[in-house]
PDB file of N, CA and C in Angstrom:
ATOM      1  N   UNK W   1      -6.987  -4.987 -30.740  1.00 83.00           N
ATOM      2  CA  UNK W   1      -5.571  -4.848 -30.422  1.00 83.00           C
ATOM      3  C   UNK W   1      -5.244  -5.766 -29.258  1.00 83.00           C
ATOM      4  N   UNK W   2      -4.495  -6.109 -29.393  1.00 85.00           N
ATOM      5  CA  UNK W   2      -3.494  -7.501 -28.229  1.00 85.00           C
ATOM      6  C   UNK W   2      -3.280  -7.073 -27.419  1.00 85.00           C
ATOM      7  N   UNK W   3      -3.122  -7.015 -26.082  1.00 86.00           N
ATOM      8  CA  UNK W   3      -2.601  -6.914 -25.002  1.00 86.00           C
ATOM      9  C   UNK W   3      -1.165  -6.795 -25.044  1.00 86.00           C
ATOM     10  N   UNK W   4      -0.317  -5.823 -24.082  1.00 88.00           N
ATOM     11  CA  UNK W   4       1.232  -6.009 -24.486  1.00 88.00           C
ATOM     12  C   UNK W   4       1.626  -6.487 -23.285  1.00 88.00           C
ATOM     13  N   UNK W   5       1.916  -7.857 -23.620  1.00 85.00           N
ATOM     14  CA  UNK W   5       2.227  -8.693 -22.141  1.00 85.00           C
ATOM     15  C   UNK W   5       3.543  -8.492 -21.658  1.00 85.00           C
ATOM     16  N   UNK W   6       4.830  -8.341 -22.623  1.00 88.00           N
ATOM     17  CA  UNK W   6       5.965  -7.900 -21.970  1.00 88.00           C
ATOM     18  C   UNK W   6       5.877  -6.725 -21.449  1.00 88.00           C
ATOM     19  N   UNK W   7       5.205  -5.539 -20.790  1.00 90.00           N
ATOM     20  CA  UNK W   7       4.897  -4.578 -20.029  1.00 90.00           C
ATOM     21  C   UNK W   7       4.482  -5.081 -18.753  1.00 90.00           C
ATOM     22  N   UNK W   8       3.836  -6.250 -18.674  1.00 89.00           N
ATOM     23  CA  UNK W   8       3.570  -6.811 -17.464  1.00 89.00           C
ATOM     24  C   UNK W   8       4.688  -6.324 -16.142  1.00 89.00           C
ATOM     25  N   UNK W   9       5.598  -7.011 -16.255  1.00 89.00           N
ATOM     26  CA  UNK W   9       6.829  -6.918 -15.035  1.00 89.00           C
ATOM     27  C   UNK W   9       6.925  -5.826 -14.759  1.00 89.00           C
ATOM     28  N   UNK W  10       7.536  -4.547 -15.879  1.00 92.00           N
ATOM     29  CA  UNK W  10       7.510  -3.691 -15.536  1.00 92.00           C
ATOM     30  C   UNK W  10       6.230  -2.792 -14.901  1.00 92.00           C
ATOM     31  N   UNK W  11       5.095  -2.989 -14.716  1.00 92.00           N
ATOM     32  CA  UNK W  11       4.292  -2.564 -14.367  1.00 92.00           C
ATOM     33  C   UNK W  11       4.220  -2.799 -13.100  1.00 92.00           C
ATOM     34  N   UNK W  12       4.147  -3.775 -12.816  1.00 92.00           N
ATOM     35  CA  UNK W  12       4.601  -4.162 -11.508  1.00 92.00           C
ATOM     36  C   UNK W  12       5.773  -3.860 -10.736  1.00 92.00           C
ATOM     37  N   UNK W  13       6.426  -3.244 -11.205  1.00 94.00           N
ATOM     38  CA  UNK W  13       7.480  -3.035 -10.306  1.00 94.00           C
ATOM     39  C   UNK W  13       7.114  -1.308 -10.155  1.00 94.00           C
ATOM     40  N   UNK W  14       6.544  -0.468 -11.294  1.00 95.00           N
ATOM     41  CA  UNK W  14       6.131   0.482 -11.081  1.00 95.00           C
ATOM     42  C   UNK W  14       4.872   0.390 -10.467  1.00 95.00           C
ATOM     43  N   UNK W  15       4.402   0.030 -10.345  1.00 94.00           N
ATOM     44  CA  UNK W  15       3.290  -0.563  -8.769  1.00 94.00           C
ATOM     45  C   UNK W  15       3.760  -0.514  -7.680  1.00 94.00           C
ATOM     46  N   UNK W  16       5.009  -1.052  -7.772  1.00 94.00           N
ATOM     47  CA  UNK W  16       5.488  -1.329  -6.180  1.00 94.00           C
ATOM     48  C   UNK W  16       6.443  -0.184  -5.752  1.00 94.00           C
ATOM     49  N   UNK W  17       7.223   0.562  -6.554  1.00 96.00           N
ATOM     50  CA  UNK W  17       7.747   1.714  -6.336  1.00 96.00           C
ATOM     51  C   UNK W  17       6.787   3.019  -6.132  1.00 96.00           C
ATOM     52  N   UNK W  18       6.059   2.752  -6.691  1.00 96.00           N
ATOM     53  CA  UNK W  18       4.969   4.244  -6.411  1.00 96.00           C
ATOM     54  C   UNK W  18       4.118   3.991  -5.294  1.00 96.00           C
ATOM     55  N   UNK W  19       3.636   2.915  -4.794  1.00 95.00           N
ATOM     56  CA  UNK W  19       3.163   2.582  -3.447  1.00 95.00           C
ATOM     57  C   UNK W  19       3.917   2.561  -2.591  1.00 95.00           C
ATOM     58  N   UNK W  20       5.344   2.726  -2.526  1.00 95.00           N
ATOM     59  CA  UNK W  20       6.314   2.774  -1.195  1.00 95.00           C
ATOM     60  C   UNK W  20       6.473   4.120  -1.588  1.00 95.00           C
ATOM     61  N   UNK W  21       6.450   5.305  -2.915  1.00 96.00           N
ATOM     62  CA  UNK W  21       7.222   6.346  -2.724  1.00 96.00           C
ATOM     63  C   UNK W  21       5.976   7.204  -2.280  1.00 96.00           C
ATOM     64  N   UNK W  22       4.171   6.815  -2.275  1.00 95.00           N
ATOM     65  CA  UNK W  22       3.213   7.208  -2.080  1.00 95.00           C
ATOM     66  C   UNK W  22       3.295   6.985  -0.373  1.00 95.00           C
ATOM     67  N   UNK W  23       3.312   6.010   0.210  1.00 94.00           N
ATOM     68  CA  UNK W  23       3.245   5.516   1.353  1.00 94.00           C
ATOM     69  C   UNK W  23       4.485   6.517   2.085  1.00 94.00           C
ATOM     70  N   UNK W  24       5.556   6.613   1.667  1.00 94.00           N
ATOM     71  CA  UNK W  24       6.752   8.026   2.192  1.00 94.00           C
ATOM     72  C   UNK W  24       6.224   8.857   2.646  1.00 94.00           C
ATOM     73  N   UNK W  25       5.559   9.405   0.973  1.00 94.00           N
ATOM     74  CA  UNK W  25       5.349  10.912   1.114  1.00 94.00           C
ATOM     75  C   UNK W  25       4.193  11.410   2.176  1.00 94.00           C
ATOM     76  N   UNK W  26       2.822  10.321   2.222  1.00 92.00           N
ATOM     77  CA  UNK W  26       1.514  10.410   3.325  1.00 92.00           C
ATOM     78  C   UNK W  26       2.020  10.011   4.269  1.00 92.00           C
ATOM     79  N   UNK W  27       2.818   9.430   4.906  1.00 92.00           N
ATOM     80  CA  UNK W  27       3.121   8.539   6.135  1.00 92.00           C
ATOM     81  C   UNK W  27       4.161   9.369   6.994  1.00 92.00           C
ATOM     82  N   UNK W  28       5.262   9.327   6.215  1.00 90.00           N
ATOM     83  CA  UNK W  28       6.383   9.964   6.345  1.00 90.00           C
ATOM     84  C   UNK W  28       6.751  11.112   7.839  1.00 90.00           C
ATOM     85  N   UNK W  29       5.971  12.153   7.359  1.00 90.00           N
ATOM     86  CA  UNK W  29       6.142  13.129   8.737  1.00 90.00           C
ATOM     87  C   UNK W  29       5.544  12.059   9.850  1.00 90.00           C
ATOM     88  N   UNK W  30       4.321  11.774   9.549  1.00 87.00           N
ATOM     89  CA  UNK W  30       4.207  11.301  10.904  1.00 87.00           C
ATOM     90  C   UNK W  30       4.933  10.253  11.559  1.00 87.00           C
ATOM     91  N   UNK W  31       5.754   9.407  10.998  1.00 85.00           N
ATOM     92  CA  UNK W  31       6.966   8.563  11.361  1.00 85.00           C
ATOM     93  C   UNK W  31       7.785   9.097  11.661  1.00 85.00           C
ATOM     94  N   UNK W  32       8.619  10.137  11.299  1.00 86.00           N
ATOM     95  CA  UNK W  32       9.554  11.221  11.617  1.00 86.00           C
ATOM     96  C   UNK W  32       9.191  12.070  12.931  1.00 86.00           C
ATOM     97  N   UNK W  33       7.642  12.051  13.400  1.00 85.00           N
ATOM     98  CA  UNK W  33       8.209  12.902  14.670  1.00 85.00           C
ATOM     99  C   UNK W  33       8.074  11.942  15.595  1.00 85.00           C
ATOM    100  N   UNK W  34       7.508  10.893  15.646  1.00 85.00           N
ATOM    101  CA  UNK W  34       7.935   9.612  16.491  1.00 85.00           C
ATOM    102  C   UNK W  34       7.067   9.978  18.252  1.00 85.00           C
ATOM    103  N   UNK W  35       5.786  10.271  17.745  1.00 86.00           N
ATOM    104  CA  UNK W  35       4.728  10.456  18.830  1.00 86.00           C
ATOM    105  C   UNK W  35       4.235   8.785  19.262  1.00 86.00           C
ATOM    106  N   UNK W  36       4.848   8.044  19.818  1.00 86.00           N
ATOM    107  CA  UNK W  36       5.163   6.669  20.257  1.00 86.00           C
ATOM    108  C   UNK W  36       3.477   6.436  20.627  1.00 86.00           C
ATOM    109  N   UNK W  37       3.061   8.046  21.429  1.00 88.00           N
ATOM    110  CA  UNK W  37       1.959   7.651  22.259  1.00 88.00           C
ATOM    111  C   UNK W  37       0.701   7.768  21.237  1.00 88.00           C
ATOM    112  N   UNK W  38       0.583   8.047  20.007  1.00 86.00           N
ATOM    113  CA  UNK W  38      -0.519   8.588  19.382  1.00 86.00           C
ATOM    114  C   UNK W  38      -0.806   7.238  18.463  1.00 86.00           C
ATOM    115  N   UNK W  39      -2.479   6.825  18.087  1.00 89.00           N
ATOM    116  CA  UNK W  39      -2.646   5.885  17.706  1.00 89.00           C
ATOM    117  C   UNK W  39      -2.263   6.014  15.706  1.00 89.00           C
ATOM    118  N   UNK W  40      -1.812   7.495  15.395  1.00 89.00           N
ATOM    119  CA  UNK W  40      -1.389   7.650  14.006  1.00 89.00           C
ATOM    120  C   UNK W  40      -0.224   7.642  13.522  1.00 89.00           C
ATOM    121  N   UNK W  41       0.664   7.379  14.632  1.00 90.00           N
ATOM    122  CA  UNK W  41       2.313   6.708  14.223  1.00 90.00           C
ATOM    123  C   UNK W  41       2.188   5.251  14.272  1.00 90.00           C
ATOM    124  N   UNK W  42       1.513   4.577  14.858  1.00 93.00           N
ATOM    125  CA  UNK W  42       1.391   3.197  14.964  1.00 93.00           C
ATOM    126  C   UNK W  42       0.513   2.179  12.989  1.00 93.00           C
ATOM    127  N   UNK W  43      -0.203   3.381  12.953  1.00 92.00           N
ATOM    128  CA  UNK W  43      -1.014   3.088  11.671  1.00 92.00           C
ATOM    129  C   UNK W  43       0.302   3.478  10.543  1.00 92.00           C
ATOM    130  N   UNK W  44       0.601   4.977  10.451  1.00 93.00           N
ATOM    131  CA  UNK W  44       1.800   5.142   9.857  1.00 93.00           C
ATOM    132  C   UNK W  44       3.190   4.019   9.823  1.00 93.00           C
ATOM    133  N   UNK W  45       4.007   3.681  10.811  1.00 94.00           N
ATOM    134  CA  UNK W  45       4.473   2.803  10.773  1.00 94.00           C
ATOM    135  C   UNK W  45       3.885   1.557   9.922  1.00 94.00           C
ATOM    136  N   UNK W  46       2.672   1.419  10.661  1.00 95.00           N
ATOM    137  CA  UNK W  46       2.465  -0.129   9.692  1.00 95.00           C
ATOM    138  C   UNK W  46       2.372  -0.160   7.926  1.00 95.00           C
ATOM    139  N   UNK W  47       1.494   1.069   7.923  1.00 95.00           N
ATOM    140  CA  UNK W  47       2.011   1.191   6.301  1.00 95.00           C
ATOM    141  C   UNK W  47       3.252   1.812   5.726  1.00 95.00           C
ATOM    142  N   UNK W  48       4.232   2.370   6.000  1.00 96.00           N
ATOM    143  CA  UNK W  48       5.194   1.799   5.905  1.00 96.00           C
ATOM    144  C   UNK W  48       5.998   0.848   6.080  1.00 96.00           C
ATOM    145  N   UNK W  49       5.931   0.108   6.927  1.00 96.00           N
ATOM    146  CA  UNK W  49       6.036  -1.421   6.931  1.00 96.00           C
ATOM    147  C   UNK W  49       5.778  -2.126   6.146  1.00 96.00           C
ATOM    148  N   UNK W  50       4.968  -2.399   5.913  1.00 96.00           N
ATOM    149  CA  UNK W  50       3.942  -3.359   4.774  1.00 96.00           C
ATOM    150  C   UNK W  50       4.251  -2.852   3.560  1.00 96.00           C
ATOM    151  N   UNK W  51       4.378  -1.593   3.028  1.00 96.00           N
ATOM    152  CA  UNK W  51       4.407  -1.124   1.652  1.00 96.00           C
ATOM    153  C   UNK W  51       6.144  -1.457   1.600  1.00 96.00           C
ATOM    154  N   UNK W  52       6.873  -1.341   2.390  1.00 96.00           N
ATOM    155  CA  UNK W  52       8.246  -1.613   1.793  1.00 96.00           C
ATOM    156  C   UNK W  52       8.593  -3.345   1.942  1.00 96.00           C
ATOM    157  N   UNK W  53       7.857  -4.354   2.659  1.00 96.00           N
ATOM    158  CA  UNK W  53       7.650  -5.899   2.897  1.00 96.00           C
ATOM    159  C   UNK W  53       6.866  -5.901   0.929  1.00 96.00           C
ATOM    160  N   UNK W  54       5.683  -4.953   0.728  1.00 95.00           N
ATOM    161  CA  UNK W  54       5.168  -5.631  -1.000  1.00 95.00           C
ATOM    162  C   UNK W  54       6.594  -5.278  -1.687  1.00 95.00           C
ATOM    163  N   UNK W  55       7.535  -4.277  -1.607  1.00 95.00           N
ATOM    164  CA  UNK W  55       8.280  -3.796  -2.570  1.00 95.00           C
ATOM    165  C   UNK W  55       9.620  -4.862  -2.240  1.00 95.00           C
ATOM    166  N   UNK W  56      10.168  -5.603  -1.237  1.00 94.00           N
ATOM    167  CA  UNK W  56      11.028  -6.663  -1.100  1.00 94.00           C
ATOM    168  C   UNK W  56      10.233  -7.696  -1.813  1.00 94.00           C
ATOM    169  N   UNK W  57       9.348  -7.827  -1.556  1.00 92.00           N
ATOM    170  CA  UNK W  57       8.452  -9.461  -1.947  1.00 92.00           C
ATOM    171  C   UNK W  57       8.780  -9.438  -3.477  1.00 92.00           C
ATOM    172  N   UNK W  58       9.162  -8.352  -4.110  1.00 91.00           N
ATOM    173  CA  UNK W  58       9.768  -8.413  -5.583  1.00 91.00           C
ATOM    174  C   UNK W  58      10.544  -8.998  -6.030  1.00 91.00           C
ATOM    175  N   UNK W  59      11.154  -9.252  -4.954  1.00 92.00           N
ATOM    176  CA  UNK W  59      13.187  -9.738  -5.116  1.00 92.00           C
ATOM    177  C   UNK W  59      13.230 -11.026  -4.625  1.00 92.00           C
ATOM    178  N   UNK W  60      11.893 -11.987  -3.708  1.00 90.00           N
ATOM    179  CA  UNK W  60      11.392 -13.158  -3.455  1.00 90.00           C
ATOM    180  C   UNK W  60      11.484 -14.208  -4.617  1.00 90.00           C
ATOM    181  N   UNK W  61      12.085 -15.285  -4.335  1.00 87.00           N
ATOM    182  CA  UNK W  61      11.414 -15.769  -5.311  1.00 87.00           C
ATOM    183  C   UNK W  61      10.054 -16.879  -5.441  1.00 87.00           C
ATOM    184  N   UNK W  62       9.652 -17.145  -4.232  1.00 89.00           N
ATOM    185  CA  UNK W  62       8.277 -16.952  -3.563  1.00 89.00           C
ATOM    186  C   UNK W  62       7.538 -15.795  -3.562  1.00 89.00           C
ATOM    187  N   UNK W  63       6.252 -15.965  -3.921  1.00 90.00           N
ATOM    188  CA  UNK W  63       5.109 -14.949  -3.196  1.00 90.00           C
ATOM    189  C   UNK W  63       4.821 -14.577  -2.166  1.00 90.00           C
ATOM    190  N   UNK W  64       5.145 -15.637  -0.899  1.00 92.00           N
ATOM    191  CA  UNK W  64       4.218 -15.279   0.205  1.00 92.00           C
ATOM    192  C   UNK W  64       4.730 -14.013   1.069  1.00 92.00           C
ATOM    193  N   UNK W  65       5.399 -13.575   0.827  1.00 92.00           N
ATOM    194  CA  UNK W  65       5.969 -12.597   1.680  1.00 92.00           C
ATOM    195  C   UNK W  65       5.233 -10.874   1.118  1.00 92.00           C
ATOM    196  N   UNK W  66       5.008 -10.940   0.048  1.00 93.00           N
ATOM    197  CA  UNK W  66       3.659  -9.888  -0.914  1.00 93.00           C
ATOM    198  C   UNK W  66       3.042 -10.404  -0.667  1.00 93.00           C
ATOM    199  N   UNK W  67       2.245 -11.440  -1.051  1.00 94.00           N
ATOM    200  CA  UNK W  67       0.811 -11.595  -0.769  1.00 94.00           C
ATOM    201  C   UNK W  67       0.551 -11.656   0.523  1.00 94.00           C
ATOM    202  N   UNK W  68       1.247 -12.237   1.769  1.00 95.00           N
ATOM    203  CA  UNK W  68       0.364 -11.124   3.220  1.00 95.00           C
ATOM    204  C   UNK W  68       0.920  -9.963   3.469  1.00 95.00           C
ATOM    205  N   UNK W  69       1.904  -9.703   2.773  1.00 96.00           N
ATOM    206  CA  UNK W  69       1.987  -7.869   3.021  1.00 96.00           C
ATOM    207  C   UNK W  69       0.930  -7.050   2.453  1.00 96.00           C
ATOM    208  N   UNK W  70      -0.013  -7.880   1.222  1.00 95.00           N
ATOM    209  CA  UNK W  70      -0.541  -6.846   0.584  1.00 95.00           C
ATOM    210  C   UNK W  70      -2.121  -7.735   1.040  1.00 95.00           C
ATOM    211  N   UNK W  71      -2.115  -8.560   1.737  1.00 96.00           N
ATOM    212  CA  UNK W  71      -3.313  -8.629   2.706  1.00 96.00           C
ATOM    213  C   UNK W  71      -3.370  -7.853   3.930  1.00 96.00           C
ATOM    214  N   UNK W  72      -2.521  -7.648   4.343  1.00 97.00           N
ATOM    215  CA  UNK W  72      -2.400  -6.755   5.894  1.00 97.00           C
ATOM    216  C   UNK W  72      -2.843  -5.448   5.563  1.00 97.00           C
ATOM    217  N   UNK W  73      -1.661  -4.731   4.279  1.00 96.00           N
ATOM    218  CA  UNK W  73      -2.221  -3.893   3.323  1.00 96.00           C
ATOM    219  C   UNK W  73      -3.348  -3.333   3.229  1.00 96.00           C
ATOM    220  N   UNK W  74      -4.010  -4.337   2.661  1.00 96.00           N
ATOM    221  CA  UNK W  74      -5.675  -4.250   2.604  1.00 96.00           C
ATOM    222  C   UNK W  74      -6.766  -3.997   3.612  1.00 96.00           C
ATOM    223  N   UNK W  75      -6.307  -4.420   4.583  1.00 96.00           N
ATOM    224  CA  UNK W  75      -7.147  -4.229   5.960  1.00 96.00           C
ATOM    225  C   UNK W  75      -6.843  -3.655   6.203  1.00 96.00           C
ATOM    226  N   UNK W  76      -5.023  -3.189   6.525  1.00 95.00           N
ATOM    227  CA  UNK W  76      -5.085  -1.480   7.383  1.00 95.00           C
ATOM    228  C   UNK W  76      -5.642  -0.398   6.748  1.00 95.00           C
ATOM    229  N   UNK W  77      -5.699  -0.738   4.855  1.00 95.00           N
ATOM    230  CA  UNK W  77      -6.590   0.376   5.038  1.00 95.00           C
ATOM    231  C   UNK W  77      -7.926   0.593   4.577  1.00 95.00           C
ATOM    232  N   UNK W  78      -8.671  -0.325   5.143  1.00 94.00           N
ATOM    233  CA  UNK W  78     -10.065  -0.210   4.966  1.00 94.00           C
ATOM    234  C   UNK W  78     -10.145  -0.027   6.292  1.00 94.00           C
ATOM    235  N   UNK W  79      -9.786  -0.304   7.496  1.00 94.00           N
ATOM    236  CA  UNK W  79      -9.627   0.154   8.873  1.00 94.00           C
ATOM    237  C   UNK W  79      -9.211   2.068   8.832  1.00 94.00           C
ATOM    238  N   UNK W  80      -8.179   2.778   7.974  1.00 92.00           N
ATOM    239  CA  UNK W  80      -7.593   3.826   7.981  1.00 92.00           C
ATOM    240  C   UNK W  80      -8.980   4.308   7.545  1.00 92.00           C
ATOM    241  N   UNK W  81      -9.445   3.578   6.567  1.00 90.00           N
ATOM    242  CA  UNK W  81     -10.698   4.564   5.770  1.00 90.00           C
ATOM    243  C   UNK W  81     -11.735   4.911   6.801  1.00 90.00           C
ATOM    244  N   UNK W  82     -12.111   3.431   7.250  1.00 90.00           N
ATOM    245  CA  UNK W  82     -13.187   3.854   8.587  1.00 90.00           C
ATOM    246  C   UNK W  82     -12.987   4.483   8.979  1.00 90.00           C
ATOM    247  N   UNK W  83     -11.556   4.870   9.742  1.00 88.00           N
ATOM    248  CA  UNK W  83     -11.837   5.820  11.017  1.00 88.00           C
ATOM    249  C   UNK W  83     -11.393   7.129  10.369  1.00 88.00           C
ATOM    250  N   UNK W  84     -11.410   7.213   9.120  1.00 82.00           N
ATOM    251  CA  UNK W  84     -11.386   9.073   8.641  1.00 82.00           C
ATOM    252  C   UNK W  84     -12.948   9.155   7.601  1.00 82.00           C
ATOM    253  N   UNK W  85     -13.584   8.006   7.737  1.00 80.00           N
ATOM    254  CA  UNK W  85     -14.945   8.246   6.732  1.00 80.00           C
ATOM    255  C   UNK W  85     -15.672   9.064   7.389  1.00 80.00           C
ATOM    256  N   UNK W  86     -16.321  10.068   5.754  1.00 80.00           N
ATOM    257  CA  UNK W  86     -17.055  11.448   5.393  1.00 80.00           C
ATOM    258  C   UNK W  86     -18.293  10.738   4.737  1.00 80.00           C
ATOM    259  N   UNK W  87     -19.525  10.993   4.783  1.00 84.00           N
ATOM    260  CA  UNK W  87     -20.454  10.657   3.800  1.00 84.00           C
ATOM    261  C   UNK W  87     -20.082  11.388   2.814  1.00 84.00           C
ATOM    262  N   UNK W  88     -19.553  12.305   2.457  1.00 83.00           N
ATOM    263  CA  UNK W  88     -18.971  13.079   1.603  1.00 83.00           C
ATOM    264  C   UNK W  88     -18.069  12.578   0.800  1.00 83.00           C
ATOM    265  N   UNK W  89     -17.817  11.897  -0.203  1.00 84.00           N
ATOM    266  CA  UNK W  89     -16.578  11.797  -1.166  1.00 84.00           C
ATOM    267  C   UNK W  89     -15.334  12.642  -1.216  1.00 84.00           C
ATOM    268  N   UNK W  90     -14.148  12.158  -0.924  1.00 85.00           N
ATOM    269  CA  UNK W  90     -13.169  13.241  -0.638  1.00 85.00           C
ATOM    270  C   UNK W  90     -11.651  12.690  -0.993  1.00 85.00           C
ATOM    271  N   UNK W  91     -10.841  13.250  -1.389  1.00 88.00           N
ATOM    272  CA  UNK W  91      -9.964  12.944  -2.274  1.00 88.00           C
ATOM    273  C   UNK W  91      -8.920  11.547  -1.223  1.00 88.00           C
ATOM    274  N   UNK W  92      -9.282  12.074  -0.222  1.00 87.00           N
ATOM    275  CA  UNK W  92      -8.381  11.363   0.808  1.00 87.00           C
ATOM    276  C   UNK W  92      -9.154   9.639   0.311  1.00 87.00           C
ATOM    277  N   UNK W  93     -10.588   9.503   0.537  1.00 89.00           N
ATOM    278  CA  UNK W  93     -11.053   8.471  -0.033  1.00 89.00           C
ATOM    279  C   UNK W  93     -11.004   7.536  -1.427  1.00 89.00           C
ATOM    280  N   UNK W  94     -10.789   8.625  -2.019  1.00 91.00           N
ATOM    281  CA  UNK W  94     -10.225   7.926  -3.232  1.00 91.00           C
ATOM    282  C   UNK W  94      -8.983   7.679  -3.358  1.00 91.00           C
ATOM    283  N   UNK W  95      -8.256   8.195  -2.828  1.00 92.00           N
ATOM    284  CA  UNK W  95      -6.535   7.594  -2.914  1.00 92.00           C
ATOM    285  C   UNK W  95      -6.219   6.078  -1.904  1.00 92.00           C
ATOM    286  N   UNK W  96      -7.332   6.077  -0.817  1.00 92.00           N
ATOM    287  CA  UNK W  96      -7.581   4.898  -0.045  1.00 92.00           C
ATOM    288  C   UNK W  96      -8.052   3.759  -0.689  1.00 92.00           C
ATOM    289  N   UNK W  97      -9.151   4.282  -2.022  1.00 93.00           N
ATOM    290  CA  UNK W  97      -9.142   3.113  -2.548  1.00 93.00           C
ATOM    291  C   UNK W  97      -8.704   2.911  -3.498  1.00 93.00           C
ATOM    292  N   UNK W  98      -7.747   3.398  -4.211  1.00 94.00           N
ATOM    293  CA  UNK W  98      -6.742   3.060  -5.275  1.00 94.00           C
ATOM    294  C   UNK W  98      -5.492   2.536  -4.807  1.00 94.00           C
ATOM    295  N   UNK W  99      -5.074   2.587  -3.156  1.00 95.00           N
ATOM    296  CA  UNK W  99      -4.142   1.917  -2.534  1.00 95.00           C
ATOM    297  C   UNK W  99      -4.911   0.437  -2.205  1.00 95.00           C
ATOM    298  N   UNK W 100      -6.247   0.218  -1.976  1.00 95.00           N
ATOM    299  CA  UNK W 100      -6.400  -0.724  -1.589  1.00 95.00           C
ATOM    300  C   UNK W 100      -6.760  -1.533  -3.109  1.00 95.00           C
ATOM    301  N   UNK W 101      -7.169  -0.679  -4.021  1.00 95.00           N
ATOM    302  CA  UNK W 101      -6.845  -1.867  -5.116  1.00 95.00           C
ATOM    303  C   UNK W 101      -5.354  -2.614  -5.533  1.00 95.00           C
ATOM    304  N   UNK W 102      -4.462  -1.346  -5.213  1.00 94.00           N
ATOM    305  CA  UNK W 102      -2.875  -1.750  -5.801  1.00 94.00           C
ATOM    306  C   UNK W 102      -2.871  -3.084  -4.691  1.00 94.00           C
ATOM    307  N   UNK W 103      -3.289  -2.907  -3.797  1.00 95.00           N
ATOM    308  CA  UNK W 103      -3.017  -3.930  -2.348  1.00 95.00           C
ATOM    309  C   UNK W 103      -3.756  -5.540  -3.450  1.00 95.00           C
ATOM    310  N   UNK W 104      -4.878  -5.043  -3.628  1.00 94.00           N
ATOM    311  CA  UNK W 104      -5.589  -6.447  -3.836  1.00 94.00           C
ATOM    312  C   UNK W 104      -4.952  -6.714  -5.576  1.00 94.00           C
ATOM    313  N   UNK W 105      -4.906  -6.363  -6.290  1.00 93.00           N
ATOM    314  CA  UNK W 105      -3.423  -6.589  -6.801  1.00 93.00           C
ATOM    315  C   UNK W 105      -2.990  -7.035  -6.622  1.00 93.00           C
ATOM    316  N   UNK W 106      -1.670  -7.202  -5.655  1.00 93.00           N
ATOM    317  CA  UNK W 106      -0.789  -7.968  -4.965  1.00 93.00           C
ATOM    318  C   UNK W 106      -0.881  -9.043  -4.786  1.00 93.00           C
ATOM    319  N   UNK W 107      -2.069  -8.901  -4.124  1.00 92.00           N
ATOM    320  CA  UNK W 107      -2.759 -10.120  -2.825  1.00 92.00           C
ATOM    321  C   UNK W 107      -3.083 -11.517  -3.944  1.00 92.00           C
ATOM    322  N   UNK W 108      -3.665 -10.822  -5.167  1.00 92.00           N
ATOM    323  CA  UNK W 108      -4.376 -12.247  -5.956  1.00 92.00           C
ATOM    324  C   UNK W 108      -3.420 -12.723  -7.141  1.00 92.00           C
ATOM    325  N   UNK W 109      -2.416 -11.549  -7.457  1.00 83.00           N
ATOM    326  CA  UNK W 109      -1.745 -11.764  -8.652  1.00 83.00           C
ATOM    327  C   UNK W 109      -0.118 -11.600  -8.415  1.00 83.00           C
ATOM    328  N   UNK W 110       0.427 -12.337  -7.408  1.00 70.00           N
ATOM    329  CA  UNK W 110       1.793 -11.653  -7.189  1.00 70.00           C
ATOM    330  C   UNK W 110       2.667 -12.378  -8.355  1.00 70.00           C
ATOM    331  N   UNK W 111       4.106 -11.499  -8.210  1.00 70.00           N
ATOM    332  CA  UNK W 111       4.948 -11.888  -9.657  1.00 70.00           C
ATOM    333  C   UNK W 111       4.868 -13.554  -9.714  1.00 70.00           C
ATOM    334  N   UNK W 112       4.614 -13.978 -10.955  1.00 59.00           N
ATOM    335  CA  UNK W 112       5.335 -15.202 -11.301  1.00 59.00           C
ATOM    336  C   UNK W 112       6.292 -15.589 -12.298  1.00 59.00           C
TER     337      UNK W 112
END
């Protein structure tokens, strides 16, 4: 069976909406109480930042503005992962790395 390539776009854009409405919902409170001094509004902020910079980079008609959002992406959260890693497998870890695949995604294949 063929690949269904006109699904492409749309996939991508449902990529990029569910990583900003994912990035809300985990991020969210802690942006909302606006603890200036704590090093987990600063991480929060940035991924929200970055996840709504991949979801503009849609409307680009250049790449580069996704592809280092969804490089920055990528490092904040293999940095986020470090500093909450369990030798233990834990759901929080796997959603870290299914954000950092959507990220590398981005990073190698943005719209053309």
């Amino acid at each position: 069976m063929k690949p269904v390539k006109s699904l492409l776009p749309f996939s991508r854009w449902l990529l990029r909406i569910s990583l900003l409405l994912y990035m809300v919902l985990q991020h969210g409170h802690t942006f909302k109480a606006m603890q200036v001094d704590s090093q987990s509004f600063f991480i929060a902020t940035a991924f929200l930042l970055l996840s709504v910079l991949v979801f503009a980079g849609g409307f680009m008609s250049k790449t580069s503005l996704t592809v280092v959002s969804a490089l920055l992406l990528s490092l904040l959260t293999v940095y986020y992962t470090y500093l909450g890693f369990k030798p233990v497998l834990d759901i929080r870890q796997v959603l870290n790395l299914l954000i950092l695949s959507v990220s590398l995604i981005f990073m190698t294949s943005p719209d053309k």
